[in-house]
N, CA, C and O of each residue as an XYZ file, in Angstrom:
356
protein
N      40.574     12.514     -6.859
C      40.934     11.499     -5.866
C      40.061     11.542     -4.649
O      39.525     10.528     -4.201
N      39.923     12.766     -4.107
C      39.163     12.856     -2.851
C      37.703     12.546     -3.016
O      37.095     11.981     -2.107
N      37.118     12.888     -4.127
C      35.624     12.440     -4.363
C      35.620     10.865     -4.438
O      34.739     10.194     -3.899
N      36.629     10.348     -5.117
C      36.423      8.807     -5.137
C      36.569      8.134     -3.803
O      36.036      7.048     -3.572
N      37.320      8.810     -2.899
C      37.435      8.166     -1.458
C      36.081      8.460     -0.756
O      35.563      7.585     -0.062
N      35.540      9.585     -0.910
C      34.186      9.850     -0.330
C      33.236      8.898     -0.861
O      32.461      8.363     -0.069
N      33.185      8.599     -2.150
C      32.163      7.683     -2.650
C      32.352      6.320     -2.098
O      31.405      5.634     -1.713
N      33.767      5.885     -2.061
C      34.036      4.545     -1.488
C      33.594      4.486     -0.021
O      32.983      3.516      0.427
N      33.914      5.519      0.683
C      33.416      5.608      2.047
C      32.011      5.439      2.237
O      31.551      4.672      3.083
N      31.268      6.193      1.411
C      29.845      6.150      1.526
C      29.267      4.719      1.107
O      28.267      4.276      1.672
N      29.885      4.057      0.163
C      29.402      2.647     -0.130
C      29.662      1.700      0.931
O      28.887      0.770      1.155
N      30.906      1.933      1.712
C      31.145      1.147      2.810
C      30.054      1.206      3.863
O      29.513      0.206      4.334
N      29.777      2.450      4.189
C      28.689      2.781      5.264
C      27.339      2.255      4.818
O      26.629      1.676      5.640
N      26.931      2.427      3.531
C      25.681      2.000      3.048
C      25.568      0.472      3.125
O      24.478     -0.026      3.408
N      26.685     -0.329      2.878
C      26.587     -1.714      2.867
C      26.602     -2.137      4.344
O      26.040     -3.182      4.673
N      27.194     -1.401      5.196
C      27.197     -1.872      6.621
C      25.778     -1.623      7.245
O      25.338     -2.366      8.122
N      25.104     -0.580      6.774
C      23.749     -0.315      7.198
C      22.785     -1.385      6.751
O      21.944     -1.867      7.509
N      22.957     -1.780      5.343
C      22.181     -2.878      4.832
C      22.430     -4.213      5.616
O      21.531     -4.997      5.922
N      23.723     -4.371      5.896
C      24.053     -5.627      6.769
C      23.375     -5.611      8.116
O      22.908     -6.645      8.592
N      23.316     -4.470      8.725
C      22.588     -4.383      9.966
C      21.245     -4.834      9.830
O      20.739     -5.472     10.754
N      20.543     -4.560      8.693
C      19.172     -4.933      8.473
C      18.987     -6.417      7.997
O      17.867     -6.869      7.763
N      20.217     -7.207      7.855
C      20.123     -8.450      7.391
C      19.354     -9.454      8.356
O      19.370     -9.310      9.579
N      18.651    -10.530      7.679
C      18.041    -11.548      8.589
C      19.190    -12.483      9.148
O      18.975    -13.226     10.106
N      20.281    -12.425      8.587
C      21.445    -13.261      9.161
C      21.928    -12.508     10.406
O      22.550    -11.454     10.278
N      21.664    -13.008     11.555
C      21.939    -12.467     12.773
C      23.501    -12.178     13.039
O      23.880    -11.169     13.633
N      24.308    -13.100     12.574
C      25.660    -12.965     12.649
C      26.261    -11.783     11.835
O      27.114    -11.021     12.288
N      25.763    -11.714     10.668
C      26.136    -10.629      9.734
C      25.613     -9.302     10.399
O      26.411     -8.378     10.560
N      24.408     -9.185     10.757
C      23.908     -8.040     11.486
C      24.801     -7.572     12.694
O      25.194     -6.410     12.793
N      25.085     -8.531     13.581
C      25.953     -8.193     14.727
C      27.353     -7.693     14.226
O      27.942     -6.784     14.811
N      27.821     -8.272     13.209
C      29.260     -7.825     12.806
C      29.093     -6.364     12.241
O      29.956     -5.522     12.487
N      28.053     -6.081     11.531
C      27.893     -4.781     11.007
C      27.616     -3.786     12.208
O      28.054     -2.641     12.099
N      26.998     -4.105     13.213
C      26.677     -3.238     14.321
C      28.092     -2.941     15.020
O      28.346     -1.840     15.510
N      28.947     -3.966     15.022
C      30.212     -3.784     15.621
C      31.040     -2.887     14.823
O      31.843     -2.169     15.418
N      30.951     -2.835     13.582
C      31.667     -1.885     12.715
C      31.463     -0.466     13.093
O      32.375      0.360     13.048
N      30.186     -0.182     13.487
C      29.865      1.257     13.799
C      30.489      1.699     15.112
O      30.531      2.893     15.408
N      30.993      0.714     15.929
C      31.727      1.181     17.198
C      33.217      0.967     16.954
O      33.980      1.116     17.908
N      33.673      0.647     15.818
C      35.147      0.312     15.553
C      35.875      1.641     15.380
O      35.302      2.707     15.153
N      37.102      1.488     15.499
C      38.162      2.611     15.189
C      37.992      2.964     13.786
O      37.980      4.138     13.415
N      37.847      1.877     12.923
C      37.841      2.162     11.443
C      36.632      3.083     11.122
O      36.737      4.004     10.313
N      35.539      2.815     11.752
C      34.316      3.696     11.467
C      34.619      5.139     12.120
O      34.256      6.157     11.531
N      35.226      5.189     13.231
C      35.596      6.588     13.797
C      36.454      7.321     12.754
O      36.201      8.481     12.428
N      37.435      6.645     12.258
C      38.370      7.387     11.263
C      37.581      7.770     10.054
O      37.704      8.893      9.564
N      36.692      6.778      9.508
C      35.962      7.124      8.350
C      35.018      8.382      8.539
O      34.894      9.264      7.690
N      34.392      8.352      9.718
C      33.560      9.432     10.117
C      34.254     10.831     10.182
O      33.807     11.844      9.643
N      35.339     10.757     10.869
C      36.230     11.908     10.965
C      36.694     12.508      9.664
O      36.610     13.709      9.405
N      37.226     11.518      8.805
C      37.744     11.836      7.477
C      36.646     12.600      6.583
O      36.945     13.495      5.793
N      35.389     12.154      6.798
C      34.295     12.702      5.974
C      33.458     13.726      6.697
O      32.424     14.147      6.180
N      33.888     14.155      7.920
C      33.203     15.190      8.703
C      31.810     14.801      8.924
O      30.894     15.587      8.679
N      31.588     13.492      9.426
C      30.328     13.000      9.642
C      30.313     12.787     11.244
O      31.293     12.370     11.861
N      29.096     13.120     11.829
C      28.845     12.882     13.190
C      28.767     11.350     13.596
O      27.687     10.780     13.439
N      29.711     10.741     14.043
C      29.773      9.309     14.250
C      28.690      8.845     15.295
O      28.137      7.754     15.151
N      28.422      9.594     16.240
C      27.532      9.301     17.317
C      26.112      9.374     16.789
O      25.296      8.545     17.192
N      25.771     10.284     15.938
C      24.456     10.403     15.336
C      24.237      9.085     14.371
O      23.172      8.469     14.417
N      25.182      8.736     13.599
C      25.191      7.609     12.827
C      24.905      6.304     13.632
O      23.993      5.527     13.352
N      25.787      6.148     14.666
C      25.625      5.052     15.600
C      24.163      4.983     16.173
O      23.534      3.926     16.225
N      23.662      6.223     16.610
C      22.351      6.169     17.145
C      21.254      5.711     16.118
O      20.306      5.003     16.459
N      21.430      6.121     14.958
C      20.400      5.775     13.919
C      20.495      4.331     13.597
O      19.469      3.670     13.439
N      21.789      3.759     13.481
C      21.815      2.375     13.189
C      21.389      1.589     14.318
O      20.661      0.623     14.089
N      21.725      1.848     15.485
C      21.298      1.232     16.769
C      19.840      1.133     16.752
O      19.309      0.067     17.061
N      19.099      2.225     16.395
C      17.668      2.238     16.364
C      17.106      1.263     15.340
O      16.133      0.541     15.561
N      17.765      1.298     14.248
C      17.492      0.506     13.167
C      17.401     -0.908     13.531
O      16.481     -1.591     13.081
N      18.313     -1.413     14.334
C      18.362     -2.877     14.667
C      17.267     -3.339     15.526
O      17.054     -4.547     15.628
N      16.536     -2.453     16.168
C      15.396     -2.803     16.966
C      14.059     -3.035     16.248
O      13.105     -3.551     16.831
N      14.015     -2.643     14.975
C      12.802     -2.857     14.178
C      12.623     -4.316     13.692
O      13.580     -5.083     13.587
N      11.454     -4.632     13.426
C      11.272     -6.050     12.717
C      11.980     -6.046     11.362
O      12.272     -4.984     10.812
N      12.247     -7.204     10.843
C      13.039     -7.445      9.670
C      12.517     -6.556      8.420
O      13.277     -5.818      7.793
N      11.217     -6.694      8.139
C      10.776     -5.883      6.919
C      10.875     -4.358      7.072
O      11.134     -3.611      6.128
N      10.663     -3.975      8.260
C      10.882     -2.616      8.558
C      12.299     -2.151      8.494
O      12.604     -1.060      8.012
N      13.160     -3.000      8.990
C      14.628     -2.749      8.879
C      15.033     -2.554      7.525
O      15.727     -1.592      7.197
N      14.587     -3.519      6.636
C      15.034     -3.406      5.208
C      14.589     -2.110      4.522
O      15.343     -1.474      3.785
N      13.360     -1.757      4.791
C      12.843     -0.552      4.182
C      13.730      0.671      4.778
O      14.324      1.432      4.014
N      13.783      0.806      6.115
C      14.606      1.783      6.716
C      16.046      1.909      6.246
O      16.569      2.992      5.981
N      16.640      0.755      6.161
C      18.047      0.740      5.592
C      18.213      1.146      4.271
O      19.281      1.659      3.936
N      17.210      0.971      3.388
C      17.276      1.463      1.984
C      17.044      3.083      2.080
O      17.670      3.855      1.355
N      16.175      3.478      2.953
C      15.835      4.972      3.112
C      17.033      5.575      3.659
O      17.303      6.711      3.268
N      17.860      4.966      4.567
C      19.076      5.509      5.093
C      20.169      5.617      3.956
O      20.851      6.635      3.840
N      20.296      4.615      3.193
C      21.128      4.579      2.063
C      20.831      5.768      1.097
O      21.761      6.477      0.715
N      19.566      5.991      0.703
C      19.272      7.113     -0.161
C      19.558      8.379      0.383
O      19.897      9.325     -0.328
N      19.416      8.462      1.840
C      19.785      9.771      2.481
C      21.309     10.037      2.390
O      21.787     11.161      2.235
N      22.009      8.918      2.499
C      23.538      9.083      2.344
C      23.860      9.599      0.957
O      24.711     10.477      0.817
N      23.229      9.098     -0.042
C      23.494      9.491     -1.368
C      23.061     11.009     -1.528
O      23.770     11.810     -2.138
N      21.893     11.344     -0.962
C      21.483     12.767     -1.036
C      22.284     13.862     -0.350
O      22.407     14.995     -0.815
N      22.842     13.424      0.835
C      23.476     14.425      1.665
C      24.989     14.177      1.630
O      25.736     15.126      1.390
N      25.423     13.094      1.831
C      26.893     12.853      2.067
C      27.673     13.006      0.822
O      28.601     13.812      0.746
N      27.285     12.194     -0.219
C      27.995     12.337     -1.524
C      27.733     13.464     -2.191
O      28.669     13.985     -2.797
N      26.530     14.029     -2.226
C      26.200     15.214     -2.937
C      27.049     16.433     -2.525
O      27.366     17.296     -3.344
N      27.381     16.471     -1.313
C      27.983     17.778     -0.759
C      29.458     17.876     -1.337
O      30.039     18.956     -1.235
N      30.066     16.837     -1.916
C      31.365     16.960     -2.328
C      31.476     16.863     -3.866
O      32.565     16.928     -4.437
N      30.277     16.701     -4.522
C      30.178     16.558     -6.009
C      30.308     17.917     -6.594
O      30.258     18.072     -7.814
């Protein structure tokens, strides 16, 4: 059960990162807001993730041009799979 929750949490974060990279400005802004929400803080704490580090990376992501954001968002998603999910498998 714990592994399923970690996987679900990682999927939520990966989608939010991809949404930050969206060309839809409203969606991107909503995703950025998620990373400063209490929900994200709880998710980070539950998964022993440094919320400030993730916020910093996501904030930096939003400053790049669209094509670069898309590639970087996908790179970040791969890193989540490699580090976050793998450590509980």
